[in-house]
Amino acid sequence: MLLATLPFGASANSDHHNSSAQSHKQSHKQPHYDWSDKWSDKHKNKRKRDAVQLGPRPTYLVNDMDAGTLKTALKQCENRSFYKTDFSIGHRGAPLQFPEHTKESYEAAASMGAGIIECDVTFTKDKQLVCRHSQCDLHTTTNILAIPELASKCSAPFTPADAVAGTPATATCCTSDITLQEFKSLCGKMDASNPNGTTPEEYMDGTAAWRTDLYSTCGTVLSHAESIQLIKGLGAKFTPELKSPSVSMPFDGDYSQADYAQQMIDEYKAAGINPKQVWPQSFDFDDVLYWIENEPRFGKQAVFLDETIDDDSLAYMESLKRQGVQIVAPPIWALLTLDSENRIVPSDYAINAKAAGLDIITWSLERAGPLATGGGWYHQTITDAISKDGDTLIVLDVLAKDVGVMGVFSDWPATTTYYANCMNL
C-alpha cells in the first residue's frame, strides 16, 4: 500500500458537506481528526529530511473557502512545516504550470511534496519507452511542428484552419513516428492547441488562460529510463502508466502488447528499484492481469484505471478482487455523488469497492480549471455543490475521510500535500 488507509465511513457525519448557497461547503459539527501536530520526536526527525516548499496556492484555496470547521482546521496549518507524502501523487508532474512529463514538471512536483510521481509510458519508432500522456500527442505537447524535418514524419501533417470551409486546424504526431534520439531533440510545452491556427506556430499557441506558459520555454522531455533515475534522485516513488497504443499491435511485426508491458517493468528491474516503490497502472485490464500473473512482485501493486464505470456493483468489485486486483483508480466523479440534501457523499462505486476490500486511488485534482462553472468533467456528479476554487479542499476532504482513498493524483501537488500534512495522513 501507499500508506495506511482510513477505515471506510469512520468519519461520516450527517452534517457533512451541505451544499446550500450559504453553508453547503462547511457544515462539519465535529472535526474528523485531532488537527494538533502530535508527531513523535522520531517521526519528526525522519520527516525533517523531506521538508518541502508549497508556495502560496494552498493558502489561497483555504482563504477562498466558506467559513466552517474545515476551513478553520486548514488555516491552523498555514505556518507549520510540510513534508513529502505518498498521499500526494504528481499527475504527469505538476502540469498546472509546467509542461507535463518533463524534467521541470517532475522536479516541481517533488518540490511540492509529491511522494509518488507519474510517467505515462509509450514507445518510439525504435521501440524505446518515453514519458508522454498519449502516443499521439506530440503536436500538442511538444514543438515538433516547428521542426520541419520532424514535422514531415508526423502521421498526419499540420493542416491549417479554413475559415471559409469552417474546418479546424489539425495534426497528428506520434512517438511511434520518430526515434528516441529524435524525440529527445524536442521541447516540451503546455498541452494545448489553437483550432483556429493557420500556421504551426499559431496552432501550438493555445494554452488555456488559467494555465501559463511562463515555465514553458523548452521543457526537457524524458525517456522512461531517465524518468526513473530522476524520480529516484528526487526521493519519490513511481507510478508508471502503460498507455494504450495508437498503432496496431504487434508493432513493426514483432512488438506485442505483452512485450510492451514487460519492457516497462524490466526498466525498473534494471534500475534496481524495489517493487514496493512502484505502482504500475493501465486502463487495459489485460495489462494488469499480465503483471499479476507474470510479475507478481510488481503486480501486487498494479492499479486498474477504471474509467468507463460500466458496473459499480459489489459483485463486479468482488470479481476484480478474485482476479488479483488490489487497487482500483476511477476518476473523482465516479467516487462522489450528492445526497437528498445536496451534500457530497461517497458513491455506490466507492462503497462497493471498499466493501470488496479494494484500495482506491483517484484522479485528477485541479485539472478542470476554475470551479466556478461547476468543476467540469472531473466533478460531473457533484456539479451542484461546486462554486469556487476553495471547494477543491472540500472535495479532497470527502475523498480522504469518507471514501478513504489512499492517494490522489493532482495537477498541482502542493494542494494535496498541504491537506495530507494538515490532517496528519
Coordinates of C-alpha atoms in Angstrom, one line a residue:
M1 CA 0.0 0.0 0.0
L2 CA 1.0 3.6 -0.5
L3 CA 0.1 4.3 3.2
A4 CA -2.3 3.1 5.8
T5 CA -5.8 3.9 4.7
L6 CA -8.6 5.1 6.8
P7 CA -11.5 2.8 7.8
F8 CA -14.3 3.4 5.3
G9 CA -17.1 5.5 6.8
A10 CA -15.2 6.1 10.1
S11 CA -15.7 9.8 9.8
A12 CA -19.2 10.0 8.3
N13 CA -21.2 13.0 9.6
S14 CA -24.8 13.7 8.8
D15 CA -24.0 17.5 8.8
H16 CA -21.1 16.9 6.4
H17 CA -20.7 19.0 3.2
N18 CA -24.0 20.7 3.0
S19 CA -24.2 22.5 -0.4
S20 CA -26.8 25.2 0.1
A21 CA -25.8 28.7 -1.1
Q22 CA -24.8 29.8 2.3
S23 CA -23.5 26.7 4.1
H24 CA -23.1 23.8 1.7
K25 CA -19.3 23.8 2.0
Q26 CA -18.7 23.8 5.7
S27 CA -21.3 22.1 8.0
H28 CA -18.9 19.8 9.9
K29 CA -20.0 20.0 13.5
Q30 CA -17.0 18.0 14.8
P31 CA -13.6 17.7 13.2
H32 CA -12.7 14.2 11.8
Y33 CA -9.3 14.3 13.3
D34 CA -7.3 15.9 16.0
W35 CA -5.6 18.6 14.0
S36 CA -2.8 19.3 16.5
D37 CA 0.6 18.3 15.4
K38 CA 1.2 15.2 17.5
W39 CA 4.3 13.8 15.8
S40 CA 6.6 11.7 17.9
D41 CA 10.2 13.0 18.1
K42 CA 11.3 10.1 16.0
H43 CA 8.7 10.8 13.4
K44 CA 9.5 14.5 13.2
N45 CA 13.2 13.8 12.8
K46 CA 12.6 11.4 10.0
R47 CA 10.3 13.9 8.2
K48 CA 12.8 16.8 8.5
R49 CA 14.8 15.2 5.7
D50 CA 11.8 15.5 3.4
A51 CA 10.7 19.1 4.1
V52 CA 9.2 20.8 1.1
Q53 CA 8.0 24.2 0.0
L54 CA 4.3 24.5 -1.1
G55 CA 4.1 28.1 -2.3
P56 CA 1.0 30.4 -2.0
R57 CA -1.7 28.3 -3.7
P58 CA -2.8 26.1 -0.8
T59 CA -3.3 29.1 1.4
Y60 CA -5.1 30.9 -1.4
L61 CA -7.5 28.0 -1.7
V62 CA -8.0 27.8 2.1
N63 CA -8.8 31.5 2.2
D64 CA -11.3 31.0 -0.7
M65 CA -13.3 28.5 1.3
D66 CA -16.6 29.5 3.0
A67 CA -16.3 29.7 6.8
G68 CA -16.6 26.5 8.7
T69 CA -14.9 23.8 10.7
L70 CA -12.8 22.5 7.8
K71 CA -11.5 26.0 6.8
T72 CA -10.7 26.7 10.5
A73 CA -8.7 23.5 10.7
L74 CA -6.8 24.0 7.5
K75 CA -5.9 27.6 8.4
Q76 CA -4.3 26.4 11.6
C77 CA -1.7 24.7 9.5
E78 CA -0.5 27.7 7.5
N79 CA 2.7 28.2 9.4
R80 CA 3.8 24.7 10.0
S81 CA 6.4 22.7 8.2
F82 CA 5.3 20.5 5.3
Y83 CA 6.7 17.1 4.2
K84 CA 6.6 14.7 1.3
T85 CA 3.6 12.3 1.4
D86 CA 2.6 9.3 -0.7
F87 CA -1.0 10.6 -0.5
S88 CA 0.1 13.3 -2.9
I89 CA 0.7 11.9 -6.4
G90 CA 2.1 14.2 -9.2
H91 CA -0.2 13.7 -12.2
R92 CA 2.2 14.0 -15.1
G93 CA 4.4 16.0 -12.7
A94 CA 2.9 19.4 -12.0
P95 CA 1.2 20.4 -15.3
L96 CA -1.0 23.2 -13.9
Q97 CA 2.1 25.4 -14.7
F98 CA 4.9 23.2 -16.1
P99 CA 4.9 21.2 -19.3
E100 CA 3.7 17.7 -18.4
H101 CA 6.1 14.8 -18.3
T102 CA 9.2 17.0 -18.4
K103 CA 12.1 17.1 -16.1
E104 CA 10.9 20.5 -14.9
S105 CA 7.4 19.3 -14.2
Y106 CA 8.7 16.3 -12.2
E107 CA 11.0 18.5 -10.2
A108 CA 8.2 20.9 -9.4
A109 CA 6.0 18.0 -8.2
A110 CA 8.7 16.7 -5.9
S111 CA 9.4 20.2 -4.5
M112 CA 5.7 20.4 -3.7
G113 CA 5.8 17.2 -1.7
A114 CA 4.5 14.6 -4.1
G115 CA 5.7 11.3 -2.7
I116 CA 4.8 9.5 -5.9
I117 CA 5.2 10.8 -9.5
E118 CA 3.6 9.5 -12.7
C119 CA 5.3 8.8 -16.0
D120 CA 2.8 7.9 -18.7
V121 CA 4.7 5.3 -20.8
T122 CA 4.5 4.9 -24.5
F123 CA 7.1 3.9 -27.2
T124 CA 9.0 5.3 -30.1
K125 CA 9.6 4.1 -33.6
D126 CA 12.7 2.2 -32.4
K127 CA 10.7 0.7 -29.5
Q128 CA 12.1 2.8 -26.8
L129 CA 9.9 3.8 -23.9
V130 CA 9.3 7.5 -23.2
C131 CA 7.1 9.6 -21.0
R132 CA 4.1 11.0 -22.9
H133 CA 0.4 11.1 -21.9
S134 CA -0.6 9.7 -25.3
Q135 CA 1.3 8.0 -28.0
C136 CA 0.0 10.6 -30.5
D137 CA 0.1 13.9 -28.6
L138 CA 3.4 15.4 -29.7
H139 CA 1.6 18.0 -31.8
T140 CA 0.0 19.5 -28.7
T141 CA 2.7 18.7 -26.0
T142 CA 5.9 19.5 -27.9
N143 CA 7.3 21.8 -30.5
I144 CA 7.5 19.1 -33.2
L145 CA 5.5 21.1 -35.7
A146 CA 8.2 23.9 -35.5
I147 CA 10.9 21.4 -36.7
P148 CA 10.3 20.8 -40.4
E149 CA 12.4 17.6 -40.6
L150 CA 10.4 16.0 -37.8
A151 CA 7.0 17.5 -38.6
S152 CA 7.3 15.8 -42.0
K153 CA 7.4 12.5 -40.3
C154 CA 4.1 13.0 -38.4
S155 CA 1.2 10.5 -39.1
A156 CA -0.9 13.5 -40.2
P157 CA 0.9 16.7 -41.2
F158 CA -0.3 20.0 -40.0
T159 CA -3.4 21.3 -41.9
P160 CA -4.3 24.9 -41.2
A161 CA -7.7 26.1 -40.2
D162 CA -10.0 27.1 -43.1
A163 CA -12.4 29.8 -42.0
V164 CA -14.4 29.7 -45.3
A165 CA -14.9 25.9 -45.1
G166 CA -15.3 26.0 -41.3
T167 CA -12.7 23.4 -40.7
P168 CA -10.3 23.5 -37.7
A169 CA -6.5 23.2 -37.8
T170 CA -5.4 19.6 -37.3
A171 CA -2.2 17.5 -36.9
T172 CA -1.3 14.1 -35.5
C173 CA 2.2 13.4 -34.4
C174 CA 3.1 10.2 -32.6
T175 CA 6.1 9.0 -30.6
S176 CA 6.0 6.0 -32.9
D177 CA 6.7 8.3 -35.9
I178 CA 10.2 9.1 -34.6
T179 CA 13.2 7.5 -32.9
L180 CA 14.2 8.1 -29.3
Q181 CA 17.1 10.3 -30.5
E182 CA 14.6 12.4 -32.5
F183 CA 12.2 12.5 -29.5
K184 CA 14.9 13.8 -27.3
S185 CA 15.5 16.8 -29.5
L186 CA 12.0 18.1 -28.8
C187 CA 11.0 20.7 -26.3
G188 CA 8.0 20.0 -24.1
K189 CA 5.3 22.7 -24.0
M190 CA 1.9 23.1 -22.2
D191 CA -0.6 20.6 -23.7
A192 CA -2.7 22.8 -25.9
S193 CA -3.6 23.7 -29.5
N194 CA -5.4 26.5 -31.2
P195 CA -8.0 25.1 -33.6
N196 CA -8.1 28.4 -35.5
G197 CA -4.4 28.4 -36.2
T198 CA -3.3 29.0 -39.8
T199 CA 0.4 28.3 -39.1
P200 CA 2.1 25.7 -37.0
E201 CA 3.1 28.5 -34.6
E202 CA -0.5 29.7 -34.2
Y203 CA -1.7 26.1 -33.8
M204 CA 0.8 25.4 -31.0
D205 CA -0.2 28.7 -29.2
G206 CA -3.4 27.7 -27.4
T207 CA -2.6 27.5 -23.7
A208 CA -5.7 28.0 -21.6
A209 CA -6.0 31.3 -19.7
W210 CA -6.0 29.5 -16.3
R211 CA -2.7 27.8 -17.1
T212 CA 0.6 29.6 -18.0
D213 CA 3.4 29.5 -20.5
L214 CA 5.8 31.2 -18.0
Y215 CA 7.7 27.9 -17.4
S216 CA 7.2 26.5 -20.9
T217 CA 10.4 27.8 -22.6
C218 CA 11.7 24.4 -23.5
G219 CA 10.7 21.6 -21.2
T220 CA 13.1 18.7 -21.1
V221 CA 11.4 15.5 -22.4
L222 CA 12.4 12.2 -20.9
S223 CA 12.8 8.6 -21.7
H224 CA 11.1 6.3 -19.2
A225 CA 14.5 5.1 -18.0
E226 CA 15.6 8.7 -17.5
S227 CA 12.4 9.4 -15.5
I228 CA 13.2 6.5 -13.2
Q229 CA 16.6 7.9 -12.4
L230 CA 15.3 11.4 -12.0
I231 CA 12.4 10.5 -9.7
K232 CA 14.7 8.2 -7.7
G233 CA 17.0 11.1 -7.2
L234 CA 14.2 13.4 -6.1
G235 CA 13.4 10.9 -3.3
A236 CA 10.0 10.0 -4.7
K237 CA 8.3 6.7 -5.8
F238 CA 6.9 5.7 -9.1
T239 CA 3.5 5.1 -10.8
P240 CA 4.1 4.4 -14.5
E241 CA 1.0 4.1 -16.7
L242 CA 1.2 1.9 -19.7
K243 CA -0.6 3.9 -22.4
S244 CA -2.9 2.2 -24.9
P245 CA -1.1 2.1 -28.2
S246 CA -2.4 4.2 -31.0
V247 CA -0.8 1.9 -33.6
S248 CA -1.8 -1.7 -34.3
M249 CA -0.1 -4.3 -32.2
P250 CA 2.2 -6.2 -32.6
F251 CA 4.0 -3.0 -33.7
D252 CA 6.5 -3.5 -36.6
G253 CA 5.5 -7.1 -36.8
D254 CA 7.1 -8.4 -33.7
Y255 CA 6.5 -6.0 -30.7
S256 CA 3.5 -7.4 -28.9
Q257 CA 1.4 -5.8 -26.1
A258 CA 3.0 -8.3 -23.7
D259 CA 6.4 -7.2 -24.8
Y260 CA 5.5 -3.6 -24.2
A261 CA 4.0 -4.4 -20.7
Q262 CA 7.1 -6.4 -19.8
Q263 CA 9.6 -3.8 -21.1
M264 CA 8.1 -1.2 -18.7
I265 CA 8.6 -3.5 -15.7
D266 CA 12.1 -4.6 -16.9
E267 CA 13.3 -1.0 -16.8
Y268 CA 12.5 -0.8 -13.1
K269 CA 14.3 -4.1 -12.5
A270 CA 17.3 -2.9 -14.5
A271 CA 17.4 0.3 -12.4
G272 CA 17.3 -1.8 -9.1
I273 CA 14.0 -0.3 -8.0
N274 CA 12.2 -2.1 -5.2
P275 CA 8.8 -3.3 -6.5
K276 CA 7.2 -1.9 -3.3
Q277 CA 8.0 1.6 -4.6
V278 CA 6.3 1.0 -8.0
W279 CA 2.5 1.2 -8.7
P280 CA 2.2 0.2 -12.4
Q281 CA -1.1 1.3 -13.9
S282 CA -3.2 0.6 -17.0
F283 CA -6.7 1.3 -18.4
D284 CA -6.3 -2.1 -20.1
F285 CA -7.4 -4.8 -17.7
D286 CA -5.3 -7.4 -19.6
D287 CA -2.2 -5.4 -18.8
V288 CA -3.0 -5.5 -15.1
L289 CA -3.6 -9.3 -15.3
Y290 CA -0.3 -9.7 -17.2
W291 CA 1.6 -8.1 -14.3
I292 CA -0.3 -10.0 -11.7
E293 CA 0.5 -13.3 -13.4
N294 CA 4.0 -12.7 -14.8
E295 CA 5.5 -10.1 -12.5
P296 CA 3.7 -10.8 -9.2
R297 CA 6.0 -8.6 -7.1
F298 CA 5.0 -5.6 -9.2
G299 CA 1.5 -6.9 -9.9
K300 CA 0.7 -6.9 -6.2
Q301 CA 0.5 -3.1 -6.5
A302 CA -0.8 -2.9 -10.1
V303 CA -3.5 -0.3 -10.4
F304 CA -6.6 -0.8 -12.6
L305 CA -7.6 2.6 -14.1
D306 CA -11.3 2.1 -14.3
E307 CA -12.7 4.9 -16.5
T308 CA -15.8 3.5 -18.1
I309 CA -17.7 2.8 -14.8
D310 CA -20.0 0.4 -16.6
D311 CA -20.5 -1.5 -13.4
D312 CA -20.4 -0.2 -9.8
S313 CA -21.9 -3.3 -8.2
L314 CA -20.4 -5.3 -5.3
A315 CA -20.3 -8.4 -7.5
Y316 CA -18.1 -6.5 -10.0
M317 CA -15.7 -5.3 -7.3
E318 CA -15.5 -8.8 -5.8
S319 CA -14.7 -10.2 -9.3
L320 CA -11.8 -7.8 -9.6
K321 CA -10.5 -8.9 -6.2
R322 CA -10.8 -12.6 -7.1
Q323 CA -8.6 -12.0 -10.1
G324 CA -5.9 -10.5 -8.0
V325 CA -6.6 -6.8 -8.4
Q326 CA -5.8 -4.9 -5.2
I327 CA -6.2 -1.2 -6.3
V328 CA -8.7 0.5 -8.5
A329 CA -8.4 4.1 -9.7
P330 CA -11.6 5.6 -11.1
P331 CA -11.9 9.4 -11.8
I332 CA -13.0 11.7 -9.0
W333 CA -16.6 11.9 -10.2
A334 CA -17.1 8.2 -10.0
L335 CA -16.4 8.2 -6.3
L336 CA -18.8 11.0 -5.3
T337 CA -22.4 11.8 -5.5
L338 CA -24.9 14.2 -3.8
D339 CA -27.5 13.0 -1.3
S340 CA -31.0 14.3 -1.0
E341 CA -29.8 17.4 0.8
N342 CA -27.2 18.2 -1.8
R343 CA -24.3 17.1 0.3
I344 CA -21.2 15.4 -1.2
V345 CA -21.1 11.8 -0.2
P346 CA -19.5 8.5 -1.4
S347 CA -21.0 6.9 -4.5
D348 CA -22.1 3.3 -4.8
Y349 CA -18.8 2.7 -6.6
A350 CA -16.8 3.9 -3.6
I351 CA -19.0 2.0 -1.1
N352 CA -18.8 -1.3 -3.0
A353 CA -15.1 -1.1 -3.8
K354 CA -14.3 -0.7 -0.1
A355 CA -16.8 -3.5 0.8
A356 CA -14.9 -5.8 -1.6
G357 CA -11.6 -5.0 0.1
L358 CA -10.2 -2.9 -2.7
D359 CA -7.9 0.1 -2.1
I360 CA -8.7 3.2 -4.1
I361 CA -6.7 5.9 -5.8
T362 CA -8.4 8.7 -7.8
W363 CA -7.6 11.3 -10.5
S364 CA -7.1 14.2 -11.1
L365 CA -7.4 17.2 -8.7
E366 CA -7.0 20.7 -10.1
R367 CA -7.2 19.6 -13.7
A368 CA -10.6 21.0 -14.6
G369 CA -9.7 24.7 -14.3
P370 CA -11.7 27.2 -12.2
L371 CA -14.5 25.5 -10.3
A372 CA -16.9 28.5 -10.6
T373 CA -18.6 26.9 -13.6
G374 CA -19.2 23.5 -11.8
G375 CA -15.9 21.7 -12.0
G376 CA -16.1 20.3 -15.5
W377 CA -15.7 16.6 -16.3
Y378 CA -13.8 15.6 -13.2
H379 CA -16.7 16.8 -10.9
Q380 CA -19.7 16.0 -13.1
T381 CA -21.6 14.1 -10.4
I382 CA -21.3 16.9 -7.9
T383 CA -21.7 20.0 -10.1
D384 CA -24.4 21.5 -7.9
A385 CA -22.1 21.5 -4.9
I386 CA -19.2 23.2 -6.6
S387 CA -19.0 27.0 -7.0
K388 CA -15.5 28.3 -6.2
D389 CA -11.9 27.1 -6.2
G390 CA -11.8 26.7 -2.4
D391 CA -14.3 23.8 -2.9
T392 CA -11.3 21.8 -4.1
L393 CA -10.4 21.2 -0.5
I394 CA -14.0 20.1 0.3
V395 CA -13.8 17.5 -2.5
L396 CA -10.4 16.4 -1.2
D397 CA -11.8 16.1 2.3
V398 CA -14.6 13.8 1.3
L399 CA -12.3 11.7 -0.8
A400 CA -9.9 11.3 2.1
K401 CA -12.2 10.8 5.0
D402 CA -15.5 9.4 3.8
V403 CA -14.4 7.5 0.7
G404 CA -11.0 6.6 2.2
V405 CA -8.8 6.9 -0.8
M406 CA -5.1 6.0 -0.4
G407 CA -3.8 8.7 -2.8
V408 CA -4.9 11.5 -5.1
F409 CA -3.4 12.4 -8.4
S410 CA -3.1 16.2 -8.7
D411 CA -2.0 18.7 -11.4
W412 CA -0.7 20.9 -8.5
P413 CA 0.6 18.5 -5.8
A414 CA 1.1 21.3 -3.2
T415 CA -2.6 21.4 -2.6
T416 CA -2.9 17.7 -1.8
T417 CA 0.4 17.8 0.2
Y418 CA -0.9 20.7 2.3
Y419 CA -4.2 18.8 3.1
A420 CA -2.5 15.5 3.9
N421 CA 0.0 17.1 6.2
C422 CA -2.6 19.2 8.0
M423 CA -4.8 16.1 8.5
N424 CA -1.8 14.0 9.6
L425 CA -2.4 11.4 6.9

